[in-house]
mmCIF file of C-alpha atoms in Angstrom:
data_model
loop_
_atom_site.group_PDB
_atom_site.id
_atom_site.type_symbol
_atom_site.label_atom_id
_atom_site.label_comp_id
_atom_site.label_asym_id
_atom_site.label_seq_id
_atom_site.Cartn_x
_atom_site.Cartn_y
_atom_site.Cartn_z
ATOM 1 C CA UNK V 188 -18.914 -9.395 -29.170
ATOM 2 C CA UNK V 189 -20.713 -6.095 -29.576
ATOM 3 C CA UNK V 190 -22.809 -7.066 -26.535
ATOM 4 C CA UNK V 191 -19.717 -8.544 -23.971
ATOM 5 C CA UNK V 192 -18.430 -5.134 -24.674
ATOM 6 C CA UNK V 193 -21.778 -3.172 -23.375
ATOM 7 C CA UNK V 194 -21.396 -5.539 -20.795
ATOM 8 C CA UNK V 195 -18.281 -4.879 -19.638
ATOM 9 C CA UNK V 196 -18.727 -1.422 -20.250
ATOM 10 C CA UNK V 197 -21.906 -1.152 -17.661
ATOM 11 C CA UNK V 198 -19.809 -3.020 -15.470
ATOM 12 C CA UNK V 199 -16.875 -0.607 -15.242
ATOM 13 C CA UNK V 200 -19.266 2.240 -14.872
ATOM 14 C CA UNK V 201 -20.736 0.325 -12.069
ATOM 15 C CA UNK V 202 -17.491 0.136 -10.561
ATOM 16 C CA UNK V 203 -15.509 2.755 -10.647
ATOM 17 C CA UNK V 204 -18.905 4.634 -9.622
ATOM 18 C CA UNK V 205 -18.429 2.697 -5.940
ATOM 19 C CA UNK V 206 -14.442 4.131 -6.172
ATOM 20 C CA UNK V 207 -16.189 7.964 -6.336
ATOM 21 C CA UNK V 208 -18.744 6.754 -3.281
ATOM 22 C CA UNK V 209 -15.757 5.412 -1.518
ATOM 23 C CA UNK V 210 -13.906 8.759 -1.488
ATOM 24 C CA UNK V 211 -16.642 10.682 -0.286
ATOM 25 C CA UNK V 212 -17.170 8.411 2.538
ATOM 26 C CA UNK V 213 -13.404 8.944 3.427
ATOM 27 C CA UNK V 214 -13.713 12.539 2.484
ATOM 28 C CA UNK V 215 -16.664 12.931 5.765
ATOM 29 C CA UNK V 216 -13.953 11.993 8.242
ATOM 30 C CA UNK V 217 -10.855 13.312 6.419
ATOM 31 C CA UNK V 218 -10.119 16.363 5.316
ATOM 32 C CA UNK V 219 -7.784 16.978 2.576
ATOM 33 C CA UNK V 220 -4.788 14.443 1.745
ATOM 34 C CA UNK V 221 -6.779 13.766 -1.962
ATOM 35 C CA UNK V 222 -3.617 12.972 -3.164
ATOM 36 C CA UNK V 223 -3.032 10.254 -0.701
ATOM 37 C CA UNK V 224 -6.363 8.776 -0.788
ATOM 38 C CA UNK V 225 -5.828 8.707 -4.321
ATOM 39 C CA UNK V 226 -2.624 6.602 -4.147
ATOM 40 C CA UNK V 227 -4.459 4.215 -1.091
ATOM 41 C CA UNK V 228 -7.167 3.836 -3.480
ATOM 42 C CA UNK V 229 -4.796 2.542 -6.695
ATOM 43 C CA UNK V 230 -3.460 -0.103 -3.862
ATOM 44 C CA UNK V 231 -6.522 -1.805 -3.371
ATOM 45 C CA UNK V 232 -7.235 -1.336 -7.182
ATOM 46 C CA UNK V 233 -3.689 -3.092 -7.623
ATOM 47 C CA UNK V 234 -3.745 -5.628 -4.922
ATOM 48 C CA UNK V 235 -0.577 -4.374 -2.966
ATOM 49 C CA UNK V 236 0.478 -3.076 0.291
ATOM 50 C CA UNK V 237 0.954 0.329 1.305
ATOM 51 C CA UNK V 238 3.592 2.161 3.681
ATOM 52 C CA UNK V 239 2.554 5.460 4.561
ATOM 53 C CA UNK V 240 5.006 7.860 6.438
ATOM 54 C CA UNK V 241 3.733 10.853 7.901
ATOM 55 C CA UNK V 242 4.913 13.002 11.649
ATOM 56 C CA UNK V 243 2.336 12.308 14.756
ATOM 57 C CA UNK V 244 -1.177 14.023 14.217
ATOM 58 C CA UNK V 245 -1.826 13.503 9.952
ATOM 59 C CA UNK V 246 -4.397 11.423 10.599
ATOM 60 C CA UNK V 247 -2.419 7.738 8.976
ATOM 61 C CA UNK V 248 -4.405 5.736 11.348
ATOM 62 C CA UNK V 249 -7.973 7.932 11.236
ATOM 63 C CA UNK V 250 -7.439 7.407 7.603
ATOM 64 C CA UNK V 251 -6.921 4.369 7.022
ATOM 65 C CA UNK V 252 -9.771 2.884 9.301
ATOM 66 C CA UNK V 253 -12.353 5.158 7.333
ATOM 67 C CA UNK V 254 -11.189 3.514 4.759
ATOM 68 C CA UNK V 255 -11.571 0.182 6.106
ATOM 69 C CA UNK V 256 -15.083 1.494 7.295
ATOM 70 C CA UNK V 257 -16.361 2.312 3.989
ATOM 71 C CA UNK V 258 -15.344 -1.154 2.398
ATOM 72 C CA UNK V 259 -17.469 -3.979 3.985
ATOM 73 C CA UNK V 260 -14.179 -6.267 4.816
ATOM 74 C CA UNK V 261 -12.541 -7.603 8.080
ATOM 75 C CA UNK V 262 -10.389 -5.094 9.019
ATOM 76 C CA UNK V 263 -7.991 -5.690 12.663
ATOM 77 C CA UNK V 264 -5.432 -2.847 14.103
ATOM 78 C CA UNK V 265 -1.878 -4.342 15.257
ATOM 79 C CA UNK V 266 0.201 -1.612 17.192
ATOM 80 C CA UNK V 267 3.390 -2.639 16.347
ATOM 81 C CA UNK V 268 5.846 -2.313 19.967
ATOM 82 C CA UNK V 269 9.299 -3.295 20.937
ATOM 83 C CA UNK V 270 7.459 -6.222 22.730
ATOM 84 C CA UNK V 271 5.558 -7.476 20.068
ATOM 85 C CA UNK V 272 6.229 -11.109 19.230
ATOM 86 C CA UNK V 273 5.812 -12.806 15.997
ATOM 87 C CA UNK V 274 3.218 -15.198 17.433
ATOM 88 C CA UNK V 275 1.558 -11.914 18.292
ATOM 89 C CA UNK V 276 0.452 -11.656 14.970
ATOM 90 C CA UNK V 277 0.287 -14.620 13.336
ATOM 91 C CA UNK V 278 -1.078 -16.955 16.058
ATOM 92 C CA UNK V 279 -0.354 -19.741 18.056
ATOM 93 C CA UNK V 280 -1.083 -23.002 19.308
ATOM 94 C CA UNK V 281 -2.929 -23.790 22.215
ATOM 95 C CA UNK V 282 -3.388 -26.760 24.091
ATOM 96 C CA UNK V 283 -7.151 -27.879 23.828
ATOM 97 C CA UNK V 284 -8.699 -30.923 25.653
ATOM 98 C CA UNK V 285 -12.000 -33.462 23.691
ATOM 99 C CA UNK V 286 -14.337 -33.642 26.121
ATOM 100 C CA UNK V 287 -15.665 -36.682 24.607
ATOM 101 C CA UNK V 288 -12.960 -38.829 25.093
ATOM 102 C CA UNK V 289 -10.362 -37.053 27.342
ATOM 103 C CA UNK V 290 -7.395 -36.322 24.389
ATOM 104 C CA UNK V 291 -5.333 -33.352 24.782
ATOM 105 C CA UNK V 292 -4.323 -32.038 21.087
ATOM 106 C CA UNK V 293 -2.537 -28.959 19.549
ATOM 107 C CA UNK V 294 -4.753 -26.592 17.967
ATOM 108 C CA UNK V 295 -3.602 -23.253 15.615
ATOM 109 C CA UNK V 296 -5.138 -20.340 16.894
ATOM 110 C CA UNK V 297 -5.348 -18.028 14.649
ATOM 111 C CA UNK V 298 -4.033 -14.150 15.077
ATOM 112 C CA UNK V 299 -4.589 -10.970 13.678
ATOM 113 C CA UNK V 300 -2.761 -11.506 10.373
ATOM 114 C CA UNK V 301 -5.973 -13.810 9.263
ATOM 115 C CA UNK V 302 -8.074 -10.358 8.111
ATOM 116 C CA UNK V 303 -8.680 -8.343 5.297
ATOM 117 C CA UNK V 304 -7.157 -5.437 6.090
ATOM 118 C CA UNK V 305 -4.630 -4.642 8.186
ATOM 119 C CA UNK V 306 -3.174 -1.741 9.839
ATOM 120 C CA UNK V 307 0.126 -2.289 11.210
ATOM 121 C CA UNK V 308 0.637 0.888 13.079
ATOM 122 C CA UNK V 309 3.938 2.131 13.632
ATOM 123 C CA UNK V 310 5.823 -0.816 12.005
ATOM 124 C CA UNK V 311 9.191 0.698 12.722
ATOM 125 C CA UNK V 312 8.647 0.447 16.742
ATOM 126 C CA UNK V 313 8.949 -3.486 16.362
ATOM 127 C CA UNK V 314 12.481 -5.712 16.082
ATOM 128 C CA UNK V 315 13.216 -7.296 12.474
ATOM 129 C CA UNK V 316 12.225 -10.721 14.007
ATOM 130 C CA UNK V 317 8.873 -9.221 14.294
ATOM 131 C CA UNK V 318 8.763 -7.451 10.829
ATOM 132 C CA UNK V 319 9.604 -10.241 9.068
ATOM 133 C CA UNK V 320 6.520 -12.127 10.210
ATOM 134 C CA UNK V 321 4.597 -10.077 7.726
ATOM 135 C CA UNK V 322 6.503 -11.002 4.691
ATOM 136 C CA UNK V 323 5.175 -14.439 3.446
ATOM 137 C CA UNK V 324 1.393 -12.587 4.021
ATOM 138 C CA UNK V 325 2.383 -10.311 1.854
ATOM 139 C CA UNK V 326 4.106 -11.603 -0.712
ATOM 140 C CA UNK V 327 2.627 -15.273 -0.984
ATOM 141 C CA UNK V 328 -0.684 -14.382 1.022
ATOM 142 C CA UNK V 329 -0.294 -16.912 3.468
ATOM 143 C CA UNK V 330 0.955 -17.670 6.804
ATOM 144 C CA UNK V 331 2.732 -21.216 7.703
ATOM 145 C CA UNK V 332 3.185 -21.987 10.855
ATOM 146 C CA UNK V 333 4.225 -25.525 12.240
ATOM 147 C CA UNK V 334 5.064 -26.912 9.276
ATOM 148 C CA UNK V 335 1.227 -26.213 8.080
ATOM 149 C CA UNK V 336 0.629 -23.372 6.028
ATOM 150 C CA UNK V 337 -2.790 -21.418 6.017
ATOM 151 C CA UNK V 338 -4.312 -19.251 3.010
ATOM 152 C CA UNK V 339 -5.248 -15.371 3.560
ATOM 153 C CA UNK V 340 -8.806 -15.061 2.938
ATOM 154 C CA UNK V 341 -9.115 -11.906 -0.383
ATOM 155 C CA UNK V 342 -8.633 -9.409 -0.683
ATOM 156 C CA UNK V 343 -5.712 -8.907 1.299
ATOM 157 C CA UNK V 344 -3.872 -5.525 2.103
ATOM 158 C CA UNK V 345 -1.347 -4.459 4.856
ATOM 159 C CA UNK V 346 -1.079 -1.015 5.093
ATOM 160 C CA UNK V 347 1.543 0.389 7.345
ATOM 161 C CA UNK V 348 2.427 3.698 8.877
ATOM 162 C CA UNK V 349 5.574 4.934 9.960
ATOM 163 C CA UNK V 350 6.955 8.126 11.910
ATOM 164 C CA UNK V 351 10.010 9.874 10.080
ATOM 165 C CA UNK V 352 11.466 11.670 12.834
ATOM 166 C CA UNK V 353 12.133 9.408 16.160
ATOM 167 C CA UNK V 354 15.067 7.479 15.616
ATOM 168 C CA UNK V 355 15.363 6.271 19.306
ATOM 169 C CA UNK V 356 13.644 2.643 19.848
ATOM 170 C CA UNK V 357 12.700 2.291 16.825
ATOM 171 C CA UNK V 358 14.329 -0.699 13.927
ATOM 172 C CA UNK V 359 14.182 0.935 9.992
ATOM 173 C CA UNK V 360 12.534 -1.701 7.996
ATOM 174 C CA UNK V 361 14.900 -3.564 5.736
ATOM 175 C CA UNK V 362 14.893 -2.449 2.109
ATOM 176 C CA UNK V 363 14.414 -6.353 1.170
ATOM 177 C CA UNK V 364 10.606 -5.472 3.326
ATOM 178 C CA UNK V 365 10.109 -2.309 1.960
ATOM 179 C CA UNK V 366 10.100 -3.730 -1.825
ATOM 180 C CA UNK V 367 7.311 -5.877 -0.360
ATOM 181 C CA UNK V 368 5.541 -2.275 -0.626
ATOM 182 C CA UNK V 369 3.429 -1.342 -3.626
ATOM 183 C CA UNK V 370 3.886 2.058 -2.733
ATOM 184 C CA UNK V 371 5.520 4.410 -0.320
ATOM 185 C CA UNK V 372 3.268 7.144 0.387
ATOM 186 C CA UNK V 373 4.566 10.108 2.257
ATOM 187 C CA UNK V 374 1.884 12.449 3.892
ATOM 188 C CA UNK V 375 2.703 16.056 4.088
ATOM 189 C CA UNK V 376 1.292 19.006 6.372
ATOM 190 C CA UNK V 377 -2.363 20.492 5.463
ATOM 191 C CA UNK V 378 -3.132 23.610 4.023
ATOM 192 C CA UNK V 379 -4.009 26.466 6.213
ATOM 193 C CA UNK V 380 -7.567 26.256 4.735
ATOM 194 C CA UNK V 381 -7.772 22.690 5.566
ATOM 195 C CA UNK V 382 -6.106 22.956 9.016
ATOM 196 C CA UNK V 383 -8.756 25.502 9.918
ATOM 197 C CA UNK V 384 -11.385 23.203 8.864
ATOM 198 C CA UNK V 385 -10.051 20.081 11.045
ATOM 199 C CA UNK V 386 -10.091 21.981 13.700
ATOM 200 C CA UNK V 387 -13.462 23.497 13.133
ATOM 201 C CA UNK V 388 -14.818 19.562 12.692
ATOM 202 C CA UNK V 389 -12.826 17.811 15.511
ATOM 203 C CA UNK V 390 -13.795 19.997 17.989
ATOM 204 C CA UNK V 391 -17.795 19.739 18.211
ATOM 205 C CA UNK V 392 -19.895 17.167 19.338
ATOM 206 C CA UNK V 393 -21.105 16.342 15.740
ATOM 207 C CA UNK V 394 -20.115 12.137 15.101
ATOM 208 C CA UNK V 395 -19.999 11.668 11.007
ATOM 209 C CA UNK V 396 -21.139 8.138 10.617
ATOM 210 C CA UNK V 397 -19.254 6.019 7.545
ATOM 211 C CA UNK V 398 -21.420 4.006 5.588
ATOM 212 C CA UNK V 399 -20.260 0.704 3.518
ATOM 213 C CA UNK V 400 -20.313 1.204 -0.186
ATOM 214 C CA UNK V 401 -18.376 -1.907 -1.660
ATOM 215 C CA UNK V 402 -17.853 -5.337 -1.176
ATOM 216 C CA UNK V 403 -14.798 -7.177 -1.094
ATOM 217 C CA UNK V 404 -15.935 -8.815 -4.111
ATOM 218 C CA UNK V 405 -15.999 -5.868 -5.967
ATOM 219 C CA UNK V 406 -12.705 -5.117 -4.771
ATOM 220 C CA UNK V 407 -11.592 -8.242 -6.299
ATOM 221 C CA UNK V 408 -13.402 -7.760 -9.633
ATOM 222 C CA UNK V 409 -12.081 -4.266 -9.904
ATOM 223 C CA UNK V 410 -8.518 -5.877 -9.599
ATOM 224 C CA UNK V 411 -9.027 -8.685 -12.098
ATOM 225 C CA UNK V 412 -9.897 -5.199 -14.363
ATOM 226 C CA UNK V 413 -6.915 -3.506 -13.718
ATOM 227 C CA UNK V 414 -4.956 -6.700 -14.824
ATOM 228 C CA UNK V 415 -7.104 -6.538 -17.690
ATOM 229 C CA UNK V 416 -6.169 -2.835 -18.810
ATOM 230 C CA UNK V 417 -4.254 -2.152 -21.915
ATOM 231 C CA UNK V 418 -0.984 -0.963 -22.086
ATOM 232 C CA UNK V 419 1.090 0.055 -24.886
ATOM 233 C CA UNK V 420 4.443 -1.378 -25.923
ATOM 234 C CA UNK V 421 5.764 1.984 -25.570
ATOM 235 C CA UNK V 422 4.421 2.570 -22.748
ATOM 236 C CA UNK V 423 5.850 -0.608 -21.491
ATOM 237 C CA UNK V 424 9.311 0.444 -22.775
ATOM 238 C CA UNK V 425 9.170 3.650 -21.445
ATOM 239 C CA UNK V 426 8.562 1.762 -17.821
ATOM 240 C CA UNK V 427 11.467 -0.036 -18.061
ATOM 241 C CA UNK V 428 13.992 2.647 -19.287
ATOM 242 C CA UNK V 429 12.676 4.457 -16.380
ATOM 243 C CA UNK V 430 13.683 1.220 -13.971
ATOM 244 C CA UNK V 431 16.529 0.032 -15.849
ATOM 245 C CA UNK V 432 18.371 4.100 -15.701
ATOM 246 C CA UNK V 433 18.230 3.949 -11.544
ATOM 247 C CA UNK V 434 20.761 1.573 -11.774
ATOM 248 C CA UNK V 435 23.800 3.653 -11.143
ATOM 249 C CA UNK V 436 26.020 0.490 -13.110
ATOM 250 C CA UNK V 437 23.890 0.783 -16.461
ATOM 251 C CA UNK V 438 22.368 4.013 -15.994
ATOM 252 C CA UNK V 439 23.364 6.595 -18.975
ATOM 253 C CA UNK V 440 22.293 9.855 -16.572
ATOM 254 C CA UNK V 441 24.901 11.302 -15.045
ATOM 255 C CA UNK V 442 22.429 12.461 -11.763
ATOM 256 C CA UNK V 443 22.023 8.817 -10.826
ATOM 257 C CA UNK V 444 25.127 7.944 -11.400
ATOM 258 C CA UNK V 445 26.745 10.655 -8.838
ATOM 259 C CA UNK V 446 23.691 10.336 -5.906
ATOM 260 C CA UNK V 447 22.262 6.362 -6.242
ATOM 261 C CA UNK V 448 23.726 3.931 -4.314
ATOM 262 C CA UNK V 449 21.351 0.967 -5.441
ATOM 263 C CA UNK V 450 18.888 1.393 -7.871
ATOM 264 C CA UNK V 451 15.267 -0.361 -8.318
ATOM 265 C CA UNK V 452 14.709 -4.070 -9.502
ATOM 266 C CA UNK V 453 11.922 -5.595 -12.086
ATOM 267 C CA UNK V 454 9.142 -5.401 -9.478
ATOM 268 C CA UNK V 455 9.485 -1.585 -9.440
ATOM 269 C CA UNK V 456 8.350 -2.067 -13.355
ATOM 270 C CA UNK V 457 5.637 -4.389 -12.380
ATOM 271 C CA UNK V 458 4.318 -2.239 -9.461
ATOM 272 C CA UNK V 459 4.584 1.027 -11.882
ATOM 273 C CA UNK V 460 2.498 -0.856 -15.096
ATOM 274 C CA UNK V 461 -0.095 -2.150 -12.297
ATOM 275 C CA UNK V 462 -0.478 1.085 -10.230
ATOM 276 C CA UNK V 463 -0.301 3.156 -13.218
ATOM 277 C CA UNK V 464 -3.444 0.873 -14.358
ATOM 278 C CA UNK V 465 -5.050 1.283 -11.501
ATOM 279 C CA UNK V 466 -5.100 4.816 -11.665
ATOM 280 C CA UNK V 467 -6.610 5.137 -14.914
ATOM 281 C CA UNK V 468 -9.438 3.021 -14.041
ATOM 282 C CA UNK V 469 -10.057 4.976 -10.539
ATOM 283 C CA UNK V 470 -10.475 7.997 -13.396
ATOM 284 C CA UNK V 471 -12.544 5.624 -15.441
ATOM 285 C CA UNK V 472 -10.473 5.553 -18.052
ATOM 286 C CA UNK V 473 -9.869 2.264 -20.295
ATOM 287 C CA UNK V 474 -6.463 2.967 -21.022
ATOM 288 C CA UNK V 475 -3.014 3.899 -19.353
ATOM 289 C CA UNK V 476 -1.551 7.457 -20.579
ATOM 290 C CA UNK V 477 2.054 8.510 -20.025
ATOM 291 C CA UNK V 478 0.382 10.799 -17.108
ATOM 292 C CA UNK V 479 -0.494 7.522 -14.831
ATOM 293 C CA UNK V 480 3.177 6.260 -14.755
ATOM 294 C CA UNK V 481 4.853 9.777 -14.210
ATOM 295 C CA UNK V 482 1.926 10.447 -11.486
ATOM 296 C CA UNK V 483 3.024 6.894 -9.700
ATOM 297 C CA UNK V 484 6.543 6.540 -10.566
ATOM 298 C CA UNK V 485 7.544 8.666 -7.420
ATOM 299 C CA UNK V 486 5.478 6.421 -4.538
ATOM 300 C CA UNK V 487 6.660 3.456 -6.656
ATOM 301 C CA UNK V 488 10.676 4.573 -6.539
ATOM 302 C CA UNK V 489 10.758 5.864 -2.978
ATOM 303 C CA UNK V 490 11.664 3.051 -1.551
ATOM 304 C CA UNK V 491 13.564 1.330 -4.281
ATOM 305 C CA UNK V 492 15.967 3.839 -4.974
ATOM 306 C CA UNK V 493 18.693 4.011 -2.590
ATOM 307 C CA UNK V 494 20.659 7.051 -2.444
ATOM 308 C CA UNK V 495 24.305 7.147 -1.483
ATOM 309 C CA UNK V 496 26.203 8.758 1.865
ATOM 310 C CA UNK V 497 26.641 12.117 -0.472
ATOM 311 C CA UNK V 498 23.062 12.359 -1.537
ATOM 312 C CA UNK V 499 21.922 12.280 1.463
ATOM 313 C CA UNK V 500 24.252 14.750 2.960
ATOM 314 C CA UNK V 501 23.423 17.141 0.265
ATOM 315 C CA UNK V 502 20.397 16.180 1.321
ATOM 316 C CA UNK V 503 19.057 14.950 -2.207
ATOM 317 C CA UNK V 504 15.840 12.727 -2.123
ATOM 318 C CA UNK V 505 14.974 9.414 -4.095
ATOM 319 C CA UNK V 506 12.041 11.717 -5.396
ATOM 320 C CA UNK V 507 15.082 14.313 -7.108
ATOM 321 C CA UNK V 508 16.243 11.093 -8.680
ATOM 322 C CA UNK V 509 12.940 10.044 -9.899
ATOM 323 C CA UNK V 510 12.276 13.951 -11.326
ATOM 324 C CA UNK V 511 15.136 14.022 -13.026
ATOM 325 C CA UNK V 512 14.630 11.078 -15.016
ATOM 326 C CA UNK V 513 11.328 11.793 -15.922
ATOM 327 C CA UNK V 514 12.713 15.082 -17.221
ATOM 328 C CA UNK V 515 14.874 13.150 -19.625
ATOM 329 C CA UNK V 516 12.898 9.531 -20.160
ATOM 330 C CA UNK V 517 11.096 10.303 -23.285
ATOM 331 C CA UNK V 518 7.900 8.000 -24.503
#
């Protein structure tokens, strides 16, 4: 026993020691954002899907295909237009011909969709018909089509950026997608220090090469770990008090009760516990801490909590709901 513990101790060192090589890859071609490299990071680590929502010029895309550089997977771009067509991503059939004896037959050819990772730039420029073709990858990780259905090779993560302020041609993604979401990350201006820096960088002839530090494999390894994390019972219960008081009809807190429209279902709890894993192990850490959950509960409610017509004319954020009831959720 003594020994499958060494074991699985040199193996998590071994790990997580590829998550620190990873983010200094990312960190030669981005500068800043740690936070949400951080919360990309506890995706993968999860096994989710990411939405991140940022104005033009953060770097989303630059991101997340240094990301994709560093990781030794398939990775395909989809730029997501008001033209884009379901078959677009997920494929179609073509008509193909046997030499050999002259038959003509239906064969699925296979789109985008059928990669590793995927970047579905600027989901919010497509229709809802288009949308939706993502949500049996991500949910079931597979696409049918024709009455066949086809597995996603894994890992498998769509990770999709948004821009908050044009409203004109583009469709909001339903919140029925948006649960589809592990997280919700939201990328904010850079310092002045850092803005000084990406100018200094992106201006020069100087090309930073990414290398390839981990496998998919031990992406998929490092997720069966996270599953494998321990978690407290309080802890647990804490999670679901949490979840449970967003719910504006059972909720006890008066703040949720005045701004929340529609509060968060079970797979909020489920993405919290598995994030909240995740992020201990990115720290190499063995063992969730009330710090992991408060540090994730706000990319995990974002999109989950709805706020009513008041809220938002008072202008008052899913992330003020989320504060306050951290302030008075106690362990």
């Amino acid at each position: 026993m003594n020994k499958e513990l060494a074991n699985l101790e040199k193996e998590v060192e071994r790990l997580t020691t590829k998550i620190e090589l990873l983010k200094k890859e990312i960190g030669k071609i981005i500068i800043g954002q740690e936070e949400t490299i951080e919360q990309l990071l506890i995706t993968f680590l999860a096994g989710g899907h990411a939405l991140l929502e940022g104005v033009p010029g953060l770097a989303k895309t630059l991101m997340i295909r240094t990301l994709s550089d560093a990781i030794d997977l398939k990775f395909r771009r989809i730029q997501f237009t008001p033209d884009l067509m379901p078959s677009d991503i997920i494929g179609t059939e073509i008509l193909e011909e046997d030499h050999s004896t002259g038959k003509k037959f239906f064969e699925f050819n296979k789109g985008p969709i059928f990669s590793n990772i995927i970047l579905a730039d600027e989901i919010n420029r497509t229709p809802p018909k288009t949308q939706a073709a993502l949500l049996e990858a991500m949910q079931e990780f597979e696409v049918t089509f024709s009455g066949k259905t086809y597995k996603l090779d894994k890992p498998f993560f769509i990770l999709a950026t948004q821009n908050p302020i044009e409203q004109s041609g583009t469709f909001p993604l339903p919140e029925a997608q948006q649960d589809r979401f592990l997280l919700y990350i939201k990328i904010g201006y850079p310092t002045e220090q850092e803005e000084t820096s990406i100018l200094k960088s992106t201006t020069c002839s100087v090309k930073t090469k990414v290398n390839s530090v981990i496998s998919g494999e031990e992406i998929v390894r490092l997720q069966q770990l996270v599953r494998e994390l321990p978690i407290s019972d309080d802890l647990i219960s804490y999670v679901s008090k949490i979840v449970r008081a967003t719910r504006p009809e059972t909720s006890s807190n008066d703040f949720v009760k005045e701004w929340v429209s529609w509060g968060a279902g079970p797979r909020a709890g489920q993405a919290m516990i598995l994030t909240a894993k995740a992020r201990a192990l990115s720290q190499k850490r063995l063992a969730v801490t009330k710090e992991d959950i408060d540090a994730v509960a706000y990319p995990v409610l974002r999109h989950r909590v709805i706020v009513n017509f008041k809220a938002e004319a008072a202008r008052i954020t899913s992330d003020e709901v989320t504060k306050d009831l951290l302030k008075n959720i106690a362990v």
